[in-house]
PDB file of C-alpha atoms and ligand atoms in Angstrom:
ATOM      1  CA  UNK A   1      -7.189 -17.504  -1.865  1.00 84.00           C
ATOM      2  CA  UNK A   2      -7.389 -13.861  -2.773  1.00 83.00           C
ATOM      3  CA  UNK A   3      -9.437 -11.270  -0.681  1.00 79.00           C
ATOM      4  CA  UNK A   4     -11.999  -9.812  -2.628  1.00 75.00           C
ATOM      5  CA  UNK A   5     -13.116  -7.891   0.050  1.00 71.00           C
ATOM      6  CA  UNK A   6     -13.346  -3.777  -0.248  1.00 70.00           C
ATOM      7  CA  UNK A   7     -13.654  -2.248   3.186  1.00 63.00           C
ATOM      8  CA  UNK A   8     -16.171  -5.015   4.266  1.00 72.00           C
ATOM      9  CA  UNK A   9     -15.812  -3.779   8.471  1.00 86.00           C
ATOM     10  CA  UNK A  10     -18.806  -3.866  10.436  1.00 90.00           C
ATOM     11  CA  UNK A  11     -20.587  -0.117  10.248  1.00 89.00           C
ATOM     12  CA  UNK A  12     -19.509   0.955  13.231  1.00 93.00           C
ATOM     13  CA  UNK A  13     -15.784  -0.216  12.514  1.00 94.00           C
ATOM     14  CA  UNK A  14     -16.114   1.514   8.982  1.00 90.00           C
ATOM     15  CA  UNK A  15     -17.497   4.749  10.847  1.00 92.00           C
ATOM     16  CA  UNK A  16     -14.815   4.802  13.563  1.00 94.00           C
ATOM     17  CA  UNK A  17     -11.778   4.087  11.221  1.00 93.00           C
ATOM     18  CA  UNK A  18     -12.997   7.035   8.717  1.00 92.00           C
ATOM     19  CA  UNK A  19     -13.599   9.265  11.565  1.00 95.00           C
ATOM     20  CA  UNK A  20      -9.898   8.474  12.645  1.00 96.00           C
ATOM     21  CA  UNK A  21      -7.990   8.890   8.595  1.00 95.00           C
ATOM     22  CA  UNK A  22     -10.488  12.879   9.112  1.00 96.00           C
ATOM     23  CA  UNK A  23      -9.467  13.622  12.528  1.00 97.00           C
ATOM     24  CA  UNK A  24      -5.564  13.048  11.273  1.00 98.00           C
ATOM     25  CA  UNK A  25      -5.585  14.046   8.023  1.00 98.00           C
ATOM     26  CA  UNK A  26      -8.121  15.561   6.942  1.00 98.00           C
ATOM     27  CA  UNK A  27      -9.718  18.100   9.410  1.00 98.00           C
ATOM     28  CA  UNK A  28     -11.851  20.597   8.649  1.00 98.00           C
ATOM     29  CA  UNK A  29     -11.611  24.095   9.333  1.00 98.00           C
ATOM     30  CA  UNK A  30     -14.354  26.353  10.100  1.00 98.00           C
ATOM     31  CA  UNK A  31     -14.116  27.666   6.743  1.00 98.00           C
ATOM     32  CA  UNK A  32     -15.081  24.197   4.806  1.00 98.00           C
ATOM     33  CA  UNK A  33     -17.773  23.399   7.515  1.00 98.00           C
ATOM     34  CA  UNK A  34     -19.242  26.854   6.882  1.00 98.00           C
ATOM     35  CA  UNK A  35     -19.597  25.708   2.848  1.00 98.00           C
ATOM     36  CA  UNK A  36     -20.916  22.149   3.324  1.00 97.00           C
ATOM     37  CA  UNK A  37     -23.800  23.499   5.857  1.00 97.00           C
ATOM     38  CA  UNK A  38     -24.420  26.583   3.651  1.00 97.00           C
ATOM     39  CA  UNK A  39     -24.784  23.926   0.839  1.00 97.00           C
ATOM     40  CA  UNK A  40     -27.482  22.037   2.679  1.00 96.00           C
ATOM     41  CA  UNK A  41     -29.065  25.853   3.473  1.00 97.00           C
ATOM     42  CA  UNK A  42     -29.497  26.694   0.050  1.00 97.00           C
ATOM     43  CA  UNK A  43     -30.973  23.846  -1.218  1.00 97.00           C
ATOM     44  CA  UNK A  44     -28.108  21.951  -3.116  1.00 97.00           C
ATOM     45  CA  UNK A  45     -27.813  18.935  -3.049  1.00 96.00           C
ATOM     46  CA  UNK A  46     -25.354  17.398  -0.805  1.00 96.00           C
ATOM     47  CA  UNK A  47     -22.823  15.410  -3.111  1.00 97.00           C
ATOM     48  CA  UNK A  48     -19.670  17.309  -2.431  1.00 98.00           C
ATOM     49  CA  UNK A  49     -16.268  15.007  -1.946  1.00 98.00           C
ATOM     50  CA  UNK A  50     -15.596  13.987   1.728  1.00 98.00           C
ATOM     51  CA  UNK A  51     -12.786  15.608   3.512  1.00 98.00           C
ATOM     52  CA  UNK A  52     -10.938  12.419   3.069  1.00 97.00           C
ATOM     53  CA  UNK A  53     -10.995  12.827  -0.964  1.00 98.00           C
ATOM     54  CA  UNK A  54     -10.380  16.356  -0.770  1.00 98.00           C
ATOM     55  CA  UNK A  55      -6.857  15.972   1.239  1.00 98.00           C
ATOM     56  CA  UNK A  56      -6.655  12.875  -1.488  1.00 98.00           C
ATOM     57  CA  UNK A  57      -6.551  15.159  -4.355  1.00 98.00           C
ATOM     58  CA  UNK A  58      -4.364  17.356  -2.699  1.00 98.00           C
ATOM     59  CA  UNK A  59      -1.737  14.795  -1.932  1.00 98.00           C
ATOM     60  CA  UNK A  60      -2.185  14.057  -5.432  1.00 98.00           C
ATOM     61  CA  UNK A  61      -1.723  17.468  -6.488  1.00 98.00           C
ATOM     62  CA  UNK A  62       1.321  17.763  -4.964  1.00 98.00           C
ATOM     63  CA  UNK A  63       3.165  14.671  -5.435  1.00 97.00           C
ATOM     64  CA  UNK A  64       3.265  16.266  -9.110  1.00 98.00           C
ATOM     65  CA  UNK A  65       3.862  19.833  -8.500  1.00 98.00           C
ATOM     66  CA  UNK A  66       0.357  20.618  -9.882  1.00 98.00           C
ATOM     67  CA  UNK A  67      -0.030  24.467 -10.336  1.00 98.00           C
ATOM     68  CA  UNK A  68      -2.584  24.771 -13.239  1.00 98.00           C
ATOM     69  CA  UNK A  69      -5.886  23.135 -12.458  1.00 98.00           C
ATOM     70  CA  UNK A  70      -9.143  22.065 -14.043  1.00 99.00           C
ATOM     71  CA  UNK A  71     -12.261  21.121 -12.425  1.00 99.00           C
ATOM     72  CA  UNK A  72     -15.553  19.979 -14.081  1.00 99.00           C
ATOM     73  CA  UNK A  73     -18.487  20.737 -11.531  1.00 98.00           C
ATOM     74  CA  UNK A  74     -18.198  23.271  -8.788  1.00 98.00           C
ATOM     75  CA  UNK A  75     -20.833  22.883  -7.337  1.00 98.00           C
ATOM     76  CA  UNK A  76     -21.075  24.990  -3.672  1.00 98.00           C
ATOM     77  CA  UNK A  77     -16.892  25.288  -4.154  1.00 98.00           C
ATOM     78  CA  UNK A  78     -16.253  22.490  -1.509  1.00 98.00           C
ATOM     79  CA  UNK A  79     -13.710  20.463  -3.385  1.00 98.00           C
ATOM     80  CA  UNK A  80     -12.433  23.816  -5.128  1.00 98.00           C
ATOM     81  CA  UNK A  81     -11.149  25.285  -2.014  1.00 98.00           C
ATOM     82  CA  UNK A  82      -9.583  21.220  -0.907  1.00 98.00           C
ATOM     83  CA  UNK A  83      -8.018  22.076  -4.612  1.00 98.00           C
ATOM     84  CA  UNK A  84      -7.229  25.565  -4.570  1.00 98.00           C
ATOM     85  CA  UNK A  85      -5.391  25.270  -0.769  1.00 98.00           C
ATOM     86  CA  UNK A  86      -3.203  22.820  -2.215  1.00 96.00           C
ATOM     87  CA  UNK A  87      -2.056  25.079  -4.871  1.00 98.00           C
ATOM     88  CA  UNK A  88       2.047  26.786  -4.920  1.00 97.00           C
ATOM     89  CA  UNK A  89       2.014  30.770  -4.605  1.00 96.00           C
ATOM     90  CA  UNK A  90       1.048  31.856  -8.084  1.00 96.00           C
ATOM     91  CA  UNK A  91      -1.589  28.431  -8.865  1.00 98.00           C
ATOM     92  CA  UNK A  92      -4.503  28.498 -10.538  1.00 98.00           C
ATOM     93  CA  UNK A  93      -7.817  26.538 -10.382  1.00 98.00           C
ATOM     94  CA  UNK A  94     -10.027  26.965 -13.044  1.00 98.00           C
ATOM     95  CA  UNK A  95     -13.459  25.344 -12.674  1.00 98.00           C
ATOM     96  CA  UNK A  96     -16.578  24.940 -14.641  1.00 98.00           C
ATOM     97  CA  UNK A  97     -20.003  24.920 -13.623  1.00 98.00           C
ATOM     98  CA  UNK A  98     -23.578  24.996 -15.790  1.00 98.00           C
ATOM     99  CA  UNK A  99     -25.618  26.264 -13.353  1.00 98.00           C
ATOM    100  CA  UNK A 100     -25.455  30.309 -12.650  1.00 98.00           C
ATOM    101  CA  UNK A 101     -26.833  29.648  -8.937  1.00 98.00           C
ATOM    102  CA  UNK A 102     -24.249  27.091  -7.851  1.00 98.00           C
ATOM    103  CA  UNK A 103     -21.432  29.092  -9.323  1.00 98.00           C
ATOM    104  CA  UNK A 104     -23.078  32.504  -7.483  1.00 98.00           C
ATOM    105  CA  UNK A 105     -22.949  30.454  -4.452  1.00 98.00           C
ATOM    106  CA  UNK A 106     -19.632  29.171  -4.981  1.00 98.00           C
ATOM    107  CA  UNK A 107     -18.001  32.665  -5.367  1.00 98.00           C
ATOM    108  CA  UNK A 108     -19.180  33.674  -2.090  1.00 98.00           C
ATOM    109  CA  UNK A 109     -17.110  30.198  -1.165  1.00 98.00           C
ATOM    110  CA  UNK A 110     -13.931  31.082  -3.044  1.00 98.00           C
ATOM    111  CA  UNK A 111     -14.277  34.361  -1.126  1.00 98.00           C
ATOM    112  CA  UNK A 112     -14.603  32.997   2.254  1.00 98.00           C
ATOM    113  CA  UNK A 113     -11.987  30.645   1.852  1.00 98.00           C
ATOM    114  CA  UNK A 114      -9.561  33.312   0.580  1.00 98.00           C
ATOM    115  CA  UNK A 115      -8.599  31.724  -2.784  1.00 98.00           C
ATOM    116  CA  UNK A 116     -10.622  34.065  -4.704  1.00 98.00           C
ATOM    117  CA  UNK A 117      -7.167  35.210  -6.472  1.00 98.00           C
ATOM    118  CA  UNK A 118      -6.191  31.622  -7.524  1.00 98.00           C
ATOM    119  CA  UNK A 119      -9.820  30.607  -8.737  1.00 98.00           C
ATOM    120  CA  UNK A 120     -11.201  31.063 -11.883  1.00 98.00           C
ATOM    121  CA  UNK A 121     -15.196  29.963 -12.371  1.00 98.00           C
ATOM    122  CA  UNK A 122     -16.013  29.205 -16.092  1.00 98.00           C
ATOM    123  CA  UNK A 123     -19.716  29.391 -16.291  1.00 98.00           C
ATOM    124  CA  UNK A 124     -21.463  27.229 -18.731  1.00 98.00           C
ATOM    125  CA  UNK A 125     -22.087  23.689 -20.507  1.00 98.00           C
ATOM    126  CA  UNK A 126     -18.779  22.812 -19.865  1.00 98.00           C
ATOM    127  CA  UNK A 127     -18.432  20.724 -23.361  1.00 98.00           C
ATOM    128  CA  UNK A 128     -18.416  24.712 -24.942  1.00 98.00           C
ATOM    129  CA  UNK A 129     -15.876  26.055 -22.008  1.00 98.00           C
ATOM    130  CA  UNK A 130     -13.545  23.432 -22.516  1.00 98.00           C
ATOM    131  CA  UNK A 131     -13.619  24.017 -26.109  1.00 97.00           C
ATOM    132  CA  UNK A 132     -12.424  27.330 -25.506  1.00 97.00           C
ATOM    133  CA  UNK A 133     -10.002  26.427 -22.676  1.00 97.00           C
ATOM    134  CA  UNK A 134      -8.619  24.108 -25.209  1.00 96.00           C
ATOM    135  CA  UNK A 135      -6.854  27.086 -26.740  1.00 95.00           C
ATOM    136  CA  UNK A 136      -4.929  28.084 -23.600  1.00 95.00           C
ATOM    137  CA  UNK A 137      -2.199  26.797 -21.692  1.00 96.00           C
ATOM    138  CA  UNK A 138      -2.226  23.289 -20.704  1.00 98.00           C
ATOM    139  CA  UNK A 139      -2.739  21.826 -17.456  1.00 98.00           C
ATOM    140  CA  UNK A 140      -1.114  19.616 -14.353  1.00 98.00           C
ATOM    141  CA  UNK A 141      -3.957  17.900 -13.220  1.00 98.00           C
ATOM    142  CA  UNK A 142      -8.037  18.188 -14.178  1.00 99.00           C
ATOM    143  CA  UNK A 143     -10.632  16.493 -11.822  1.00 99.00           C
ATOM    144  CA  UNK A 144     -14.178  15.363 -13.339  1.00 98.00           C
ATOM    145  CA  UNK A 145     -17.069  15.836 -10.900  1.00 98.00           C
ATOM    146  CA  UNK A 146     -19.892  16.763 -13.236  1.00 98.00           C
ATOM    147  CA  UNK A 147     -22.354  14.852 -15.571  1.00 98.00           C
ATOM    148  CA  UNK A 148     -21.216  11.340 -15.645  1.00 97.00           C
ATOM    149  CA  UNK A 149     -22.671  10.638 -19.347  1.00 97.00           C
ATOM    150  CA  UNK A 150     -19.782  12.864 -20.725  1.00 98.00           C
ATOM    151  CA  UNK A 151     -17.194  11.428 -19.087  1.00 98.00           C
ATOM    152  CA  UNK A 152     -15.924   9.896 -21.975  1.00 97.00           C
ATOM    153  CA  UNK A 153     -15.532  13.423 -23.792  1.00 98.00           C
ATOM    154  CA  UNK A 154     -13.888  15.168 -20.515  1.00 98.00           C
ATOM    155  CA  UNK A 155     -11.480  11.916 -20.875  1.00 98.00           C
ATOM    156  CA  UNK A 156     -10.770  12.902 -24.441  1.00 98.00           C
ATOM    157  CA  UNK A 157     -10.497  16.540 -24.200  1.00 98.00           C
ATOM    158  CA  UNK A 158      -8.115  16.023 -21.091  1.00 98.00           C
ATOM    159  CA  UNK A 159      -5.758  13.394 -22.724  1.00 98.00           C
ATOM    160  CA  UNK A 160      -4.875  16.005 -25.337  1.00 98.00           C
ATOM    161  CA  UNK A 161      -4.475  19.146 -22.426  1.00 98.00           C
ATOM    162  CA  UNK A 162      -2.820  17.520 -19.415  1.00 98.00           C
ATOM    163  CA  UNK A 163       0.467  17.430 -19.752  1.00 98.00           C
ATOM    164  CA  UNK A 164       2.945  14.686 -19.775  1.00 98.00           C
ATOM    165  CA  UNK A 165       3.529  13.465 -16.429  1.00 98.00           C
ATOM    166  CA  UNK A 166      -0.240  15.283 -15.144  1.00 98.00           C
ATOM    167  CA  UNK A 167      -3.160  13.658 -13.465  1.00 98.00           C
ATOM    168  CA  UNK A 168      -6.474  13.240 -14.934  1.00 98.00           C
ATOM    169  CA  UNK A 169      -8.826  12.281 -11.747  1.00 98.00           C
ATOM    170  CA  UNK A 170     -12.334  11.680 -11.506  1.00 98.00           C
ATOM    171  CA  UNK A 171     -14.671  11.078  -9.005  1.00 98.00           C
ATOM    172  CA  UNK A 172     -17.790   8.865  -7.864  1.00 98.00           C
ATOM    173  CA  UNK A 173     -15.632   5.691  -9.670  1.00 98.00           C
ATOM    174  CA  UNK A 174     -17.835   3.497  -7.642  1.00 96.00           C
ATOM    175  CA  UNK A 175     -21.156   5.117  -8.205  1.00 96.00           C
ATOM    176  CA  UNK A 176     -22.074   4.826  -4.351  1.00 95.00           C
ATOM    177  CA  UNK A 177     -21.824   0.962  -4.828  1.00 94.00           C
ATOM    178  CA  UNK A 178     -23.849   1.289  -8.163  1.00 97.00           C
ATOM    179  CA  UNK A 179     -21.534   0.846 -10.421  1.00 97.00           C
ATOM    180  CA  UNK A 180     -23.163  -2.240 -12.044  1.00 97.00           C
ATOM    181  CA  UNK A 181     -26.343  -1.085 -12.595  1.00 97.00           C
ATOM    182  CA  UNK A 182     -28.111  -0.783 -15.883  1.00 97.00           C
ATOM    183  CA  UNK A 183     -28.561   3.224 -15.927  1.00 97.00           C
ATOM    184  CA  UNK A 184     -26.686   6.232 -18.346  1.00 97.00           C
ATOM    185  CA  UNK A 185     -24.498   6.998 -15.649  1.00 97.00           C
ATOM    186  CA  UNK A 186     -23.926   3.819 -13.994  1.00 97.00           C
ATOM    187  CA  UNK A 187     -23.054   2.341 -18.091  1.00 98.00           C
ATOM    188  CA  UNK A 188     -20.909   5.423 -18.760  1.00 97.00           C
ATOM    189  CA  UNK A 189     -18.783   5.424 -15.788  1.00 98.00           C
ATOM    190  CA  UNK A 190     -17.861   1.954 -16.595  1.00 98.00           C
ATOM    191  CA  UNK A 191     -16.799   3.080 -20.052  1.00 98.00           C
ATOM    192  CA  UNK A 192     -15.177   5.772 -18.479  1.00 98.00           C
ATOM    193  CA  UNK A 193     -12.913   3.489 -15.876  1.00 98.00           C
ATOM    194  CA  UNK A 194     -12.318   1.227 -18.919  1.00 98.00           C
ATOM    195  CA  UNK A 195     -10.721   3.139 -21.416  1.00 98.00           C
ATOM    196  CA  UNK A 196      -8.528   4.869 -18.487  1.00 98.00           C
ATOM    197  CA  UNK A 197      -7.517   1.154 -17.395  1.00 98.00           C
ATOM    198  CA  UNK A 198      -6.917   0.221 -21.386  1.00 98.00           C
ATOM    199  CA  UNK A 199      -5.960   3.876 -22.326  1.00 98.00           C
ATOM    200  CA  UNK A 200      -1.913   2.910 -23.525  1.00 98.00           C
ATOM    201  CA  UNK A 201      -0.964   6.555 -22.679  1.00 98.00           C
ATOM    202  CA  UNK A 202      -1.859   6.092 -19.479  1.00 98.00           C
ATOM    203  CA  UNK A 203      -1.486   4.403 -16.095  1.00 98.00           C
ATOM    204  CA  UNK A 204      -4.196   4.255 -14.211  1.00 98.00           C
ATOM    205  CA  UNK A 205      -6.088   3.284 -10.872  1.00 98.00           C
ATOM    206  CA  UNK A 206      -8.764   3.445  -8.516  1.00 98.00           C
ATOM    207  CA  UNK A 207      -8.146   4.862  -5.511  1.00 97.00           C
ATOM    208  CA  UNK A 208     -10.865   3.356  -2.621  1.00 94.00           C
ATOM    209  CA  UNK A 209     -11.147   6.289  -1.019  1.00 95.00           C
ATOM    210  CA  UNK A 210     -14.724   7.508   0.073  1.00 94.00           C
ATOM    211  CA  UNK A 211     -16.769   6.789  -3.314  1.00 96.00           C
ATOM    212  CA  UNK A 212     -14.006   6.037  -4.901  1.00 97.00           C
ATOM    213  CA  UNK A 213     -10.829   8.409  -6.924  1.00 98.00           C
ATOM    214  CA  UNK A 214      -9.548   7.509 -10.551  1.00 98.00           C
ATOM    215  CA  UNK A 215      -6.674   8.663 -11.108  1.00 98.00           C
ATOM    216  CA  UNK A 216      -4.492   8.135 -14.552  1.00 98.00           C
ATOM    217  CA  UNK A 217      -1.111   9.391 -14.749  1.00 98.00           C
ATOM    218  CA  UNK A 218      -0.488  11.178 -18.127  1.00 98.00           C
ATOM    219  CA  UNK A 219       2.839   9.264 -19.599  1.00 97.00           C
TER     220      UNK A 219
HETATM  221  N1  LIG B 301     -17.029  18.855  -7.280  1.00 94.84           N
HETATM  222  C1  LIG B 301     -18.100  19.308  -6.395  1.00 94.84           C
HETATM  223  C2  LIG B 301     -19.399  18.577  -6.646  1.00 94.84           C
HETATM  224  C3  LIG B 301     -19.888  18.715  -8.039  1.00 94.84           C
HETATM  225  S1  LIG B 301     -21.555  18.168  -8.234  1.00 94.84           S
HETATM  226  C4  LIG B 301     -17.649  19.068  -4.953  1.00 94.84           C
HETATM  227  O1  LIG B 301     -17.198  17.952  -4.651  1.00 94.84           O
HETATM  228  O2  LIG B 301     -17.752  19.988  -4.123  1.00 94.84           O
HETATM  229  C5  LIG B 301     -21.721  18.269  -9.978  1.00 94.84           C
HETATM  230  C6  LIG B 301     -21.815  19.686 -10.511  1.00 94.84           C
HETATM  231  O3  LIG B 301     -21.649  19.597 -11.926  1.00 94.84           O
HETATM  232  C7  LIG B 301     -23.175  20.353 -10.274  1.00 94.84           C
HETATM  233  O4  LIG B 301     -23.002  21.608  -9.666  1.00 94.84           O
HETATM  234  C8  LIG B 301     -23.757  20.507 -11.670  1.00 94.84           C
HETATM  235  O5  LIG B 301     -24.530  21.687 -11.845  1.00 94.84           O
HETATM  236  C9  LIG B 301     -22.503  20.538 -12.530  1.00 94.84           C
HETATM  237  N2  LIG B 301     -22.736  20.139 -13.930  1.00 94.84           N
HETATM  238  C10 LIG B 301     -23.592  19.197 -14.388  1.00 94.84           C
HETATM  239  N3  LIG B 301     -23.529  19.114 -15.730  1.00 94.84           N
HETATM  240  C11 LIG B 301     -22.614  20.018 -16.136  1.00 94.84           C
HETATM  241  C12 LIG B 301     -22.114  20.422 -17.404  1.00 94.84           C
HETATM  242  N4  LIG B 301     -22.553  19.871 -18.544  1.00 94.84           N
HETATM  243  N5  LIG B 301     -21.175  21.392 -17.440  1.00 94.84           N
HETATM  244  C13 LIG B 301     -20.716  21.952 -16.297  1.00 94.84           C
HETATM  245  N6  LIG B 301     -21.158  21.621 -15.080  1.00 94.84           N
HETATM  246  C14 LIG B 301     -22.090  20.664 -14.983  1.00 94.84           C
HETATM  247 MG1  LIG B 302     -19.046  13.532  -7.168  1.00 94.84          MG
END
């Protein structure tokens, strides 16, 4: 009989293996602790990627030599600075955020961190930035982290600016176990995850890391 099972341990199994995959390859350094408790201080909301999808996206990133990236939804900068580390000499991240506060807070971040010279913040609805990104070079690799309901458009816009051979990834694939409910976001991320799995152009997955990565290779 197949296993349907997903990661089905008893809690404090789940909590020690986790705590294990961080400790060994995921650590993190004073600088990323720093961001997610000055996230909590400033009154965002906590809903940055854990280290363990962080150091996913990175292994990601370099498996295909990414050096031009896109991310929709800073946020505090926490999974910019997993993103912009992983970058060659000469990278670049560029990532878009609506709201002026999060991206103030996120410079500071960038700053910190030291990748202030690799990262780019585009301020705005990103549905306008990308329309003007869509004029520039294309890109390796593009991570969606933002408003869910769009997904569908950030899909679109990415198959025709990733590059053959790039990554689109995305994040929250399993809603936090809600992937089945009846809500906008719940409905569209299902759309989302079904026209990457149908998508011809591309080959696709989910990787069941922390809330769960998609990840579609460009062919
Ligand atoms: N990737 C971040 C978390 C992002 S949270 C991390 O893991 O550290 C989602 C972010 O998307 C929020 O900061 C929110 O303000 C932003 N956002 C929501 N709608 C957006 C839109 N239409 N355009 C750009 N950013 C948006
Ligand atoms: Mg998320």
């Amino acid at each position: 009989m197949l296993d349907d099972r997903i990661l089905t341990f008893a809690p404090d199994v789940q909590r020690r293996l986790t705590q294990t995959i961080r400790q060994w390859f995921a650590p993190e350094d004073r600088i990323l602790q720093t961001v997610r408790t000055n996230t909590v201080a400033h009154g965002l909301p906590e809903i940055q990627i854990r280290p363990e999808e962080g150091q996913m996206l990175q292994f990601l990133a370099a498996i295909i030599g990414a050096r031009r990236i896109l991310e929709i939804g800073t946020l505090a900068g926490y999974s910019g600075i997993w993103l912009a580390r992983g970058l060659p000499p000469g990278g670049r991240l560029v990532t878009l955020e609506l709201d002026p506060r999060h991206a103030q807070i996120a410079r500071q971040h960038f700053a910190l961190a030291g990748v202030s010279d690799r990262v780019e913040i585009v301020e705005g609805d990103a549905a306008a930035s990308l329309e003007r990104l869509g004029q520039g070079e294309p890109f390796d690799m593009v991570f969606i982290d933002a408003n869910k309901e769009a997904n569908s458009d950030y899909l679109a816009w990415s198959l025709a600016h990733v590059r053959p051979g790039g990554l689109i990834t995305a994040h929250n694939a399993f809603r936090e176990g809600h992937l089945h409910d009846d809500n906008p976001t719940a409905n569209a991320t299902r759309a989302f995850l079904e026209a990457l799995a149908t998508h011809a152009g591309l080959f696709s997955t989910v990787i069941p890391v922390g809330d769960g990565l998609a990840a579609a290779l460009v062919k």
